[in-house]
Amino acid sequence: MKQKHLVGLFAALSLALGAGIATATGDEPIQPVKPPVGINQAKAELGKKLYFEPRLSKSGFISCNSCHNLARGGTDNIPSSIGDRWQQGPIKAPTVLNSSLNFVQFWDGRAADLKEQAGGPIANPMEMASSHTLAIEVLSSIPGYVSEFRQVFGKNAIDIDQVTDAIAEFERTLVTPNSRFDQWLLGSANAITAEEKAGYDLFKNSGCTACHNGEAVGGNSFQRMGLVEPYKTDNPAEGRFAVTGDDAERFNFKVPTLRNVELTYPYFHDGAANTLPEAVDTMGRIQLGKKFTARENAQIVAFLKTLTGERPVIVLPQLPPSADKTPRPNPFN
Amino acid sequence: MKQKHLVGLFAALSLALGAGIATATGDEPIQPVKPPVGINQAKAELGKKLYFEPRLSKSGFISCNSCHNLARGGTDNIPSSIGDRWQQGPIKAPTVLNSSLNFVQFWDGRAADLKEQAGGPIANPMEMASSHTLAIEVLSSIPGYVSEFRQVFGKNAIDIDQVTDAIAEFERTLVTPNSRFDQWLLGSANAITAEEKAGYDLFKNSGCTACHNGEAVGGNSFQRMGLVEPYKTDNPAEGRFAVTGDDAERFNFKVPTLRNVELTYPYFHDGAANTLPEAVDTMGRIQLGKKFTARENAQIVAFLKTLTGERPVIVLPQLPPSADKTPRPNPFN
């Protein structure tokens, strides 16, 4: 009888726990970040070299990692990036962390995927200011690259398609699972504090999850910046309109991921919000028509900081040296 | 009888081998690079963060690693470095690899050691363009740094002395032992080819080792650039004269290390020589009054490439995020 009770208790308990876990993973608008699967390690390793490769720029000084810095939150933490000859970029560099989860790439979605994205900055005169032709000429002159590309792709010649493919493969490894919030989603009730949980409830109940949802807590839709109240900015970017020419899409931007948002300041496409409290306040006002109290703001910020995940361990690549015939960089002309 | 012969043979052989090893390690003008000893690991780990820390610059974009890139040969591989607002630096960035072996730091020796060196670029308006005051204000506002400095130094406040001490400790780990040439020095007769050995003999017999000797194959004396024939350059650097004001020291520069010279192109203080054959040719002509044949040049170059050592494995640090109160970088004003 006593034993029967105990069995019953355990059954009820595990049912409740099971239900709890089911709720967290199944019914929440946010899903845990999954570790990357099916990575071609050799291709990703080559991609890492290319990601850190300043010789893909005209100056020999700027690499992908210059503006999407993996020692930080996958971004440069300045309002707009620094390009060739210190040109001021038009927009805040989005984080590369979890960028494989975005439904399209760039703030205006002009690239379908990471592979298409990777070719852009190399040839953009405001950014790395090289050309695909020059980049391939440089790589093809370097014996260390020639053999590694051949090993990975099994072809006789390096082309830009292989370059962007490898970079994208590396970028697919840059996901950040196991944040405290994901631990909570997966059933560890104590992984977040009561204050952080209150922040999450506010975040859901205020409507933030209408746009910031899914595995990346964003990154899966375009939305107008300034839904309830116009957003005031000096930044001339017009978002999705620049791609489609459709007036209805003016100021529509890809919703940024909130994963690791603690690390990706300053915020918004113009980098105008320096801090999370400021960003939360502005979002509440212009997107939701809400004025959060100081207490509410602090709770939401506390929740947002639980979205900081485990960053991948990056061993700095050892780039192969140029050969005598390698075209030299051109930083000052 | 047979056994006695064998013993005798082994004795003679080991005597010969012993003599060979003694010659290589004892009497050669170049000594093997020793692995670093006595490193304070916690201090070096903090120093690594600071080495990769762009917030030590006014722009928030430039770190030590920008110009002394550890994904490459500890340098930026351009003739003169890019500083704040893309200013052109006055001189080729020397490699940070094995820089702990230099008897003084900078081309003109104006810093006694790595610790004194590390403070220079942070506050140099041509380079990182911050100030020691601002750098300390930034670091002191970042909780992750406050706790790590306290743990390493046991003091209540961060100061520039701790910053440069930690960076120098990290830099002391950046030595590159076990090059093929060092393996040969230590007795592995087959570690270098006959061609490379011929190059080394030429290097010694031509007089190169008068200046390029010791553990770093350089880095232990000032010498005039253009001993036999004046060196023609547009670069206005005057070397040691800038420090001492002594006319006799005009154009005297610290002899650079030749360790990893395959990776540290372009060569000389003005970065004017793009390739090793060119550098060897110029050095022979202006320092030794010698014209190496194409064959001799190729042999010396082959020898120089045996000086590429094992670079340390660098796990990219994860820099702590700024706090709301952290002074923001100022890249464009």
XYZ file of C-alpha atoms in Angstrom:
666
model
C 0.000 0.000 0.000
C 2.734 2.392 1.018
C 4.794 1.270 -1.947
C 1.832 1.672 -4.263
C 1.445 5.267 -3.074
C 5.069 5.976 -3.737
C 4.848 4.541 -7.224
C 1.791 6.650 -7.830
C 3.587 9.737 -6.549
C 6.558 9.134 -8.823
C 4.266 8.544 -11.769
C 2.427 11.802 -11.104
C 5.717 13.631 -10.570
C 7.251 12.397 -13.765
C 4.039 13.191 -15.611
C 4.180 16.733 -14.234
C 7.882 17.056 -15.067
C 7.259 15.648 -18.498
C 4.446 18.121 -19.025
C 6.706 20.910 -17.766
C 9.405 20.009 -20.222
C 6.869 19.637 -22.978
C 5.559 23.116 -22.215
C 9.017 24.642 -22.201
C 10.229 23.083 -25.434
C 6.955 22.718 -27.249
C 4.652 25.595 -26.474
C 7.088 28.446 -25.865
C 7.574 30.935 -28.693
C 11.344 30.526 -28.334
C 13.153 27.256 -29.021
C 16.599 26.181 -27.802
C 19.580 26.646 -30.132
C 20.640 23.293 -31.509
C 24.329 22.448 -31.940
C 25.397 22.391 -35.601
C 25.058 19.054 -37.400
C 26.511 17.662 -40.601
C 29.454 20.064 -40.723
C 32.172 19.198 -43.235
C 35.104 19.760 -40.877
C 37.775 20.151 -43.541
C 35.657 22.689 -45.414
C 34.862 24.574 -42.199
C 38.558 24.671 -41.272
C 39.385 26.170 -44.675
C 36.476 28.562 -44.214
C 37.891 29.669 -40.880
C 41.178 30.562 -42.557
C 39.291 32.602 -45.162
C 37.190 34.253 -42.444
C 40.397 35.533 -40.804
C 42.113 36.285 -44.135
C 42.992 39.985 -44.629
C 44.330 39.212 -48.107
C 40.706 39.015 -49.274
C 40.712 42.820 -48.932
C 42.438 45.362 -51.168
C 44.390 46.751 -48.217
C 45.497 43.397 -46.828
C 44.178 44.683 -43.487
C 40.464 43.846 -43.306
C 39.041 40.361 -42.885
C 35.528 39.099 -42.141
C 36.618 38.999 -38.508
C 37.440 42.732 -38.489
C 33.750 43.655 -38.362
C 32.318 40.322 -37.187
C 34.819 39.818 -34.393
C 34.691 36.369 -32.817
C 36.646 37.551 -29.771
C 33.537 39.641 -29.083
C 29.912 38.880 -29.919
C 30.521 38.331 -33.635
C 30.291 42.059 -34.330
C 32.487 45.168 -34.007
C 30.433 46.944 -31.342
C 30.468 50.285 -33.128
C 27.402 51.973 -34.687
C 28.629 51.548 -38.249
C 31.618 49.594 -39.428
C 34.996 50.778 -40.662
C 35.780 49.833 -44.252
C 38.650 50.293 -46.696
C 40.474 53.596 -46.119
C 38.360 54.075 -42.963
C 35.146 54.616 -44.880
C 32.127 54.708 -42.616
C 29.751 51.868 -43.360
C 26.038 52.491 -43.857
C 24.735 50.206 -41.130
C 25.530 48.329 -37.911
C 27.358 45.039 -38.577
C 24.976 42.225 -37.562
C 26.436 39.457 -35.454
C 27.721 36.401 -37.281
C 26.808 34.257 -34.262
C 23.761 32.116 -35.083
C 23.539 33.833 -38.465
C 22.900 30.427 -40.024
C 19.487 30.607 -38.339
C 18.473 33.778 -40.215
C 15.875 33.180 -42.947
C 17.776 35.611 -45.203
C 21.024 37.582 -44.783
C 21.822 41.321 -44.390
C 19.434 43.756 -42.660
C 17.481 44.091 -45.911
C 17.567 40.407 -46.796
C 19.322 40.968 -50.107
C 21.204 37.671 -49.810
C 19.346 34.386 -49.602
C 21.917 32.598 -47.479
C 25.358 32.757 -45.884
C 27.102 31.641 -49.056
C 25.559 34.461 -51.079
C 26.273 36.918 -48.264
C 29.963 36.049 -48.010
C 30.761 37.294 -51.490
C 29.353 40.774 -50.837
C 31.827 42.478 -48.495
C 34.908 41.178 -50.375
C 33.929 43.138 -53.485
C 32.134 46.059 -51.806
C 34.263 49.210 -52.350
C 33.032 50.518 -48.968
C 34.121 47.377 -47.135
C 36.975 45.076 -48.193
C 37.241 46.818 -51.582
C 38.762 43.905 -53.443
C 37.126 42.074 -56.340
C 36.302 38.428 -56.766
C 38.852 38.266 -59.590
C 41.639 39.721 -57.457
C 40.710 37.619 -54.428
C 40.930 34.435 -56.508
C 44.199 35.589 -58.084
C 45.655 36.116 -54.603
C 44.466 32.774 -53.198
C 45.537 30.884 -56.305
C 49.082 32.205 -55.919
C 49.461 30.822 -52.387
C 50.633 27.185 -52.343
C 49.082 26.494 -48.938
C 45.649 27.506 -50.208
C 46.003 25.732 -53.550
C 46.565 22.391 -51.844
C 43.908 22.915 -49.173
C 41.207 23.951 -51.683
C 42.107 20.948 -53.830
C 41.815 18.661 -50.828
C 38.430 20.073 -49.799
C 36.802 20.557 -53.213
C 38.709 18.123 -55.420
C 39.002 20.637 -58.249
C 41.997 21.979 -60.102
C 41.250 25.683 -59.734
C 39.999 27.867 -56.901
C 36.878 29.906 -57.662
C 34.700 32.329 -55.701
C 32.003 29.700 -55.339
C 34.388 27.525 -53.302
C 35.517 30.532 -51.247
C 32.009 31.544 -50.203
C 30.968 27.916 -49.720
C 33.843 27.356 -47.268
C 33.214 30.608 -45.376
C 29.523 29.719 -45.054
C 30.409 26.246 -43.779
C 32.591 27.790 -41.062
C 29.846 30.260 -40.186
C 27.399 27.408 -39.728
C 29.555 26.253 -36.798
C 29.080 29.613 -35.052
C 25.957 28.826 -33.077
C 25.702 29.355 -29.336
C 23.707 26.638 -27.602
C 23.229 26.074 -23.884
C 22.374 29.610 -22.758
C 20.777 29.733 -19.323
C 17.474 30.446 -21.004
C 17.818 27.339 -23.179
C 18.661 25.297 -20.093
C 15.412 26.562 -18.605
C 13.539 25.755 -21.810
C 14.923 22.237 -21.596
C 13.631 21.785 -18.083
C 16.209 23.159 -15.623
C 13.836 25.258 -13.583
C 16.635 26.924 -11.610
C 18.691 27.971 -14.631
C 17.071 31.419 -14.549
C 16.066 33.551 -11.572
C 12.564 34.674 -10.661
C 13.465 38.178 -11.877
C 14.631 36.830 -15.237
C 11.504 34.665 -15.516
C 9.359 37.709 -14.765
C 11.229 39.488 -17.552
C 10.486 36.643 -19.933
C 6.789 36.719 -19.015
C 6.730 40.466 -19.669
C 8.591 39.916 -22.958
C 5.925 37.424 -24.060
C 2.898 39.210 -22.702
C 3.899 42.600 -24.082
C 4.101 41.215 -27.587
C 7.868 41.177 -28.138
C 7.666 37.529 -29.168
C 5.422 38.438 -32.085
C 8.670 39.250 -33.914
C 11.411 37.901 -31.638
C 10.647 34.207 -31.602
C 11.989 30.880 -32.794
C 15.413 29.416 -32.302
C 17.229 32.720 -32.927
C 14.687 34.888 -31.058
C 14.364 36.844 -34.300
C 15.920 36.504 -37.719
C 12.852 34.961 -39.321
C 10.790 37.898 -40.613
C 10.947 41.447 -41.939
C 9.207 44.045 -39.784
C 8.752 47.763 -40.001
C 11.034 49.789 -37.732
C 8.512 52.176 -36.173
C 5.181 50.376 -36.253
C 3.320 52.517 -33.734
C 5.466 55.627 -33.792
C 8.002 56.638 -36.460
C 11.648 55.862 -35.680
C 13.805 58.978 -35.805
C 17.285 58.417 -37.229
C 19.893 60.146 -39.387
C 20.687 56.804 -41.000
C 19.422 56.795 -44.598
C 18.906 53.013 -44.848
C 15.443 52.169 -46.136
C 15.491 48.465 -45.454
C 13.581 46.050 -47.626
C 12.461 48.848 -49.969
C 16.027 49.054 -51.311
C 15.658 45.473 -52.562
C 12.063 45.333 -53.778
C 11.301 48.966 -54.602
C 7.947 48.369 -52.960
C 6.867 51.429 -50.989
C 4.984 49.251 -48.544
C 8.321 47.773 -47.470
C 10.081 51.030 -46.694
C 11.873 50.768 -43.321
C 11.136 47.067 -43.148
C 14.229 45.369 -41.759
C 15.029 41.801 -40.886
C 14.292 41.365 -37.185
C 17.701 40.833 -35.572
C 18.393 37.800 -33.409
C 18.403 38.507 -29.681
C 20.732 35.602 -28.979
C 23.824 36.995 -27.162
C 22.271 40.467 -27.277
C 24.307 41.330 -24.174
C 27.385 41.181 -26.446
C 26.099 42.808 -29.637
C 25.639 46.464 -28.635
C 25.051 49.082 -29.925
C 21.541 48.186 -31.095
C 19.304 48.648 -34.154
C 20.324 48.950 -37.794
C 21.787 52.389 -37.062
C 23.520 51.329 -33.836
C 21.851 54.288 -32.111
C 20.962 52.547 -28.847
C 24.059 52.091 -26.711
C 22.522 50.010 -23.970
C 19.887 47.326 -23.498
C 17.681 49.508 -21.248
C 17.627 52.137 -23.998
C 16.878 49.549 -26.698
C 14.055 47.968 -24.676
C 12.558 51.384 -23.978
C 12.641 52.401 -27.647
C 11.244 49.077 -28.871
C 8.383 49.269 -26.368
C 7.531 52.775 -27.468
C 7.827 52.599 -31.277
C 6.849 48.974 -31.902
C 4.330 48.262 -29.158
C 3.099 51.655 -27.989
C 4.118 50.722 -24.460
C 6.050 52.597 -21.826
C 7.810 50.036 -19.636
C 8.395 51.082 -16.026
C 11.991 51.087 -14.782
C 11.234 47.827 -12.961
C 9.746 46.191 -16.047
C 12.633 47.397 -18.199
C 15.149 45.935 -15.750
C 13.319 42.610 -15.726
C 13.239 42.376 -19.513
C 16.938 43.280 -19.674
C 17.663 40.595 -17.068
C 15.811 38.073 -19.246
C 17.665 39.189 -22.385
C 20.990 38.524 -20.687
C 19.986 34.881 -20.150
C 20.147 34.502 -23.935
C 23.965 34.609 -23.892
C 25.024 31.154 -25.052
C 28.216 29.172 -25.209
C 30.407 30.648 -27.900
C 32.408 28.169 -29.965
C 36.075 27.778 -29.052
C 38.007 29.277 -31.942
C 41.616 28.267 -32.396
C 43.177 31.051 -34.427
C 44.089 29.668 -37.861
C 47.659 29.829 -39.137
C 47.362 31.450 -42.539
C 49.716 30.185 -45.233
C 52.347 32.714 -46.345
C 52.142 34.546 -49.654
C 54.461 33.412 -52.418
C 56.875 35.709 -54.221
C 54.388 36.031 -57.077
C 51.355 36.799 -54.861
C 49.837 40.200 -55.717
C 50.683 42.517 -52.838
C 48.018 44.435 -50.904
C 47.402 48.040 -51.714
C 46.445 49.851 -48.521
C 47.234 53.472 -49.307
C 46.454 54.031 -53.007
C 86.523 -10.508 -30.516
C 83.581 -9.749 -32.766
C 81.743 -8.234 -29.839
C 84.749 -6.126 -28.906
C 84.821 -4.696 -32.421
C 81.150 -3.855 -32.212
C 81.589 -2.108 -28.878
C 84.462 -0.184 -30.343
C 82.373 0.771 -33.349
C 79.529 2.005 -31.162
C 81.926 3.981 -29.002
C 83.444 5.643 -32.046
C 80.011 6.274 -33.499
C 78.634 7.834 -30.343
C 81.782 9.922 -30.000
C 81.279 11.165 -33.555
C 77.591 11.801 -32.958
C 78.399 13.498 -29.684
C 80.944 15.695 -31.410
C 78.386 16.488 -34.096
C 75.808 17.519 -31.554
C 78.367 19.497 -29.580
C 79.335 21.374 -32.733
C 75.756 22.110 -33.655
C 74.605 23.338 -30.285
C 77.818 24.723 -28.925
C 79.915 26.280 -31.639
C 77.287 27.504 -34.100
C 76.543 31.243 -34.166
C 72.808 30.445 -33.970
C 71.206 28.755 -30.963
C 67.877 26.914 -30.803
C 64.807 28.790 -29.561
C 63.936 27.621 -26.062
C 60.299 27.177 -25.014
C 59.132 29.880 -22.588
C 59.627 29.147 -18.888
C 58.189 30.628 -15.712
C 55.080 32.040 -17.396
C 52.339 33.221 -15.028
C 49.466 31.566 -16.875
C 46.679 33.682 -15.378
C 48.561 36.882 -16.199
C 49.323 35.680 -19.723
C 45.658 34.773 -20.270
C 44.612 38.281 -19.217
C 47.376 39.663 -21.427
C 45.995 37.719 -24.372
C 42.602 39.355 -23.885
C 44.261 42.780 -23.829
C 46.327 41.888 -26.906
C 43.091 41.234 -28.833
C 41.222 44.155 -27.208
C 40.082 46.839 -29.711
C 38.681 48.925 -26.848
C 42.275 49.937 -26.049
C 42.018 52.109 -29.183
C 40.052 55.329 -29.637
C 38.112 53.816 -32.537
C 37.294 50.548 -30.829
C 38.622 48.900 -33.994
C 42.382 48.469 -33.594
C 44.062 46.010 -31.237
C 47.666 44.875 -30.869
C 46.700 41.950 -33.084
C 45.628 44.281 -35.931
C 49.245 45.012 -36.824
C 50.943 42.075 -35.086
C 48.577 39.441 -36.417
C 48.981 36.034 -34.789
C 47.045 34.335 -37.579
C 50.022 35.343 -39.718
C 53.668 35.750 -38.715
C 52.974 38.210 -35.884
C 52.932 41.133 -38.309
C 50.536 42.725 -40.828
C 52.557 41.964 -43.959
C 52.236 45.475 -45.374
C 55.123 47.933 -45.761
C 53.826 50.321 -43.105
C 50.941 49.770 -40.751
C 47.455 51.252 -40.764
C 46.624 53.343 -37.710
C 43.647 55.316 -36.403
C 41.621 56.849 -39.242
C 43.805 54.897 -41.718
C 46.909 56.934 -40.999
C 49.982 55.455 -42.614
C 52.521 54.361 -40.034
C 56.176 55.381 -40.323
C 57.711 51.929 -40.381
C 57.139 48.207 -40.975
C 55.531 46.498 -37.969
C 58.128 44.081 -36.541
C 56.910 40.583 -35.719
C 55.789 39.945 -32.172
C 56.948 36.328 -32.500
C 60.100 35.798 -30.429
C 60.099 39.512 -29.578
C 60.941 38.561 -25.983
C 64.376 37.617 -27.330
C 65.111 41.153 -28.577
C 67.650 43.045 -26.450
C 65.520 46.198 -26.808
C 62.151 46.910 -28.475
C 61.112 48.941 -31.569
C 63.375 49.341 -34.609
C 65.197 52.181 -32.850
C 65.342 50.493 -29.452
C 63.458 53.267 -27.700
C 61.809 50.805 -25.300
C 63.892 48.682 -22.979
C 61.514 45.727 -22.892
C 58.123 44.374 -23.933
C 56.349 45.969 -20.985
C 57.636 49.437 -21.887
C 56.849 48.797 -25.556
C 53.238 47.803 -24.929
C 52.258 51.221 -23.609
C 53.430 53.041 -26.745
C 50.937 52.175 -29.482
C 47.881 52.568 -27.183
C 48.622 56.272 -26.710
C 50.266 56.979 -30.090
C 47.915 59.260 -32.091
C 49.157 57.580 -35.297
C 48.348 54.094 -34.033
C 45.620 53.249 -31.500
C 45.139 56.943 -30.653
C 43.752 56.383 -27.180
C 45.406 57.560 -23.964
C 46.465 55.602 -20.935
C 43.843 57.487 -18.910
C 41.031 56.600 -21.297
C 42.190 53.001 -21.680
C 42.125 52.542 -17.892
C 38.733 54.251 -17.654
C 37.359 51.826 -20.251
C 38.827 48.699 -18.642
C 37.775 49.795 -15.156
C 34.161 50.106 -16.303
C 33.993 46.489 -17.510
C 33.072 44.052 -14.717
C 34.778 41.113 -16.415
C 38.091 42.958 -16.487
C 37.748 44.365 -12.969
C 37.471 40.888 -11.492
C 40.181 39.354 -13.680
C 42.722 42.111 -12.958
C 41.955 41.764 -9.243
C 42.506 38.027 -9.441
C 45.818 38.377 -11.284
C 47.305 41.414 -9.519
C 45.493 41.417 -6.176
C 44.927 45.165 -6.276
C 41.782 47.248 -6.032
C 42.308 49.381 -9.108
C 43.493 48.703 -12.639
C 46.446 50.802 -13.821
C 48.515 50.986 -17.007
C 51.394 49.204 -15.315
C 49.237 46.100 -14.867
C 47.966 46.372 -18.454
C 51.439 46.461 -20.008
C 52.737 43.836 -17.575
C 49.980 41.410 -18.635
C 50.447 42.077 -22.360
C 54.207 41.517 -21.998
C 53.598 38.254 -20.125
C 51.403 37.019 -22.982
C 53.991 38.111 -25.533
C 56.652 36.096 -23.729
C 54.668 32.972 -24.645
C 54.967 33.814 -28.360
C 58.194 32.000 -29.123
C 58.526 29.496 -31.944
C 60.761 26.561 -31.048
C 61.397 23.394 -33.027
C 62.029 24.851 -36.475
C 63.728 22.407 -38.830
C 66.924 24.368 -38.407
C 66.732 24.018 -34.632
C 66.127 20.293 -35.021
C 69.320 20.176 -37.053
C 71.157 22.242 -34.426
C 70.009 19.735 -31.833
C 71.447 16.840 -33.774
C 68.859 15.663 -36.343
C 71.157 15.589 -39.325
C 68.305 14.973 -41.773
C 66.089 17.814 -40.575
C 67.460 20.063 -43.316
C 68.404 19.224 -46.904
C 71.848 19.483 -48.468
C 70.672 22.595 -50.330
C 69.512 24.224 -47.099
C 72.758 23.266 -45.370
C 74.711 24.795 -48.258
C 72.641 27.944 -47.758
C 73.503 27.984 -44.080
C 77.207 27.579 -44.853
C 76.988 30.487 -47.303
C 75.072 32.529 -44.702
C 77.877 31.956 -42.194
C 80.802 32.265 -44.539
C 79.523 35.419 -46.206
C 79.335 37.217 -42.877
C 75.542 37.346 -42.372
C 75.966 35.815 -38.908
C 78.046 38.797 -37.809
C 74.696 40.478 -37.145
C 72.125 37.683 -37.485
C 73.151 35.350 -34.705
C 72.010 34.048 -31.347
C 68.690 32.494 -30.423
C 66.651 34.966 -32.491
C 69.095 35.089 -35.444
C 69.190 38.854 -34.853
C 67.545 41.159 -32.346
C 70.670 41.606 -30.242
C 72.481 44.615 -31.734
C 72.025 47.888 -33.607
C 73.647 48.018 -37.024
C 73.833 50.596 -39.753
C 71.483 50.008 -42.704
C 73.889 50.522 -45.613
C 77.334 49.641 -44.311
C 79.107 49.204 -47.620
C 76.757 51.075 -49.895
C 74.079 53.617 -48.856
C 70.542 52.267 -48.642
C 68.164 54.205 -50.875
C 64.689 54.702 -49.416
C 61.903 57.275 -49.254
C 61.287 56.316 -45.635
C 62.431 59.169 -43.363
C 63.189 56.965 -40.325
C 66.662 57.666 -38.949
C 66.881 54.749 -36.551
C 68.900 55.013 -33.379
C 69.745 58.675 -34.066
C 66.134 59.591 -33.215
C 66.706 58.270 -29.699
C 70.267 59.380 -28.933
C 70.743 62.380 -31.217
C 74.173 60.981 -31.936
C 75.102 61.498 -35.598
C 77.223 58.354 -35.540
C 74.044 56.360 -34.983
C 72.085 57.716 -37.934
C 70.402 54.839 -39.824
C 71.415 52.393 -37.122
C 68.475 50.031 -36.613
C 67.962 47.032 -34.413
C 68.844 43.975 -36.477
C 65.542 42.157 -36.993
C 65.115 38.513 -36.041
C 65.174 36.107 -38.971
C 63.078 33.546 -37.126
C 59.946 32.838 -39.254
C 61.251 35.254 -41.874
C 59.268 33.291 -44.478
C 56.132 34.727 -42.798
C 57.203 38.289 -42.034
C 57.447 39.893 -45.491
C 57.815 42.603 -46.687
C 61.327 43.164 -45.364
C 63.449 45.962 -43.832
C 62.273 48.868 -41.688
C 60.622 50.410 -44.746
C 59.074 47.152 -45.954
C 60.573 47.820 -49.378
C 61.674 44.268 -50.175
C 58.681 42.139 -51.097
C 60.449 38.810 -51.319
C 63.270 36.905 -49.654
C 65.391 36.731 -52.841
C 65.176 40.523 -53.090
C 66.029 40.988 -49.392
C 69.010 38.621 -49.584
C 70.268 40.366 -52.702
C 70.023 43.832 -51.115
C 71.616 42.739 -47.833
C 74.529 41.130 -49.672
C 75.091 44.275 -51.691
C 74.691 47.056 -49.107
C 75.903 45.291 -45.960
C 78.557 42.911 -47.269
C 79.577 44.255 -50.650
C 78.711 40.881 -52.167
C 76.758 39.928 -55.235
C 75.244 36.500 -54.626
C 74.696 34.364 -57.718
C 71.151 33.178 -58.399
C 72.186 29.751 -57.111
C 73.686 31.173 -53.911
C 70.671 33.377 -53.369
C 68.333 30.404 -53.729
C 70.397 28.390 -51.264
C 70.359 31.145 -48.644
C 66.605 31.588 -49.124
C 66.155 27.832 -48.710
C 68.107 28.007 -45.452
C 66.080 30.991 -44.213
C 62.861 29.045 -44.693
C 64.138 26.378 -42.279
C 63.870 29.030 -39.543
C 60.064 28.796 -39.512
C 59.222 27.419 -36.083
C 56.169 26.046 -34.360
C 53.799 28.903 -33.695
C 51.905 28.753 -30.405
C 48.302 27.554 -30.578
C 46.175 30.608 -29.817
C 42.631 30.062 -28.638
C 40.831 33.294 -29.414
C 39.896 34.984 -26.120
C 36.293 35.822 -25.303
C 36.377 39.494 -24.373
C 34.012 40.581 -21.600
C 31.184 42.880 -22.748
C 31.150 46.597 -22.028
C 28.828 47.826 -19.301
C 26.195 50.512 -19.836
C 28.591 53.064 -18.319
C 31.622 52.079 -20.437
C 32.871 55.006 -22.538
C 31.970 54.222 -26.132
C 34.572 54.152 -28.917
C 34.913 57.127 -31.165
C 35.850 55.897 -34.645
C 34.784 58.763 -36.889
C 35.402 62.008 -34.962
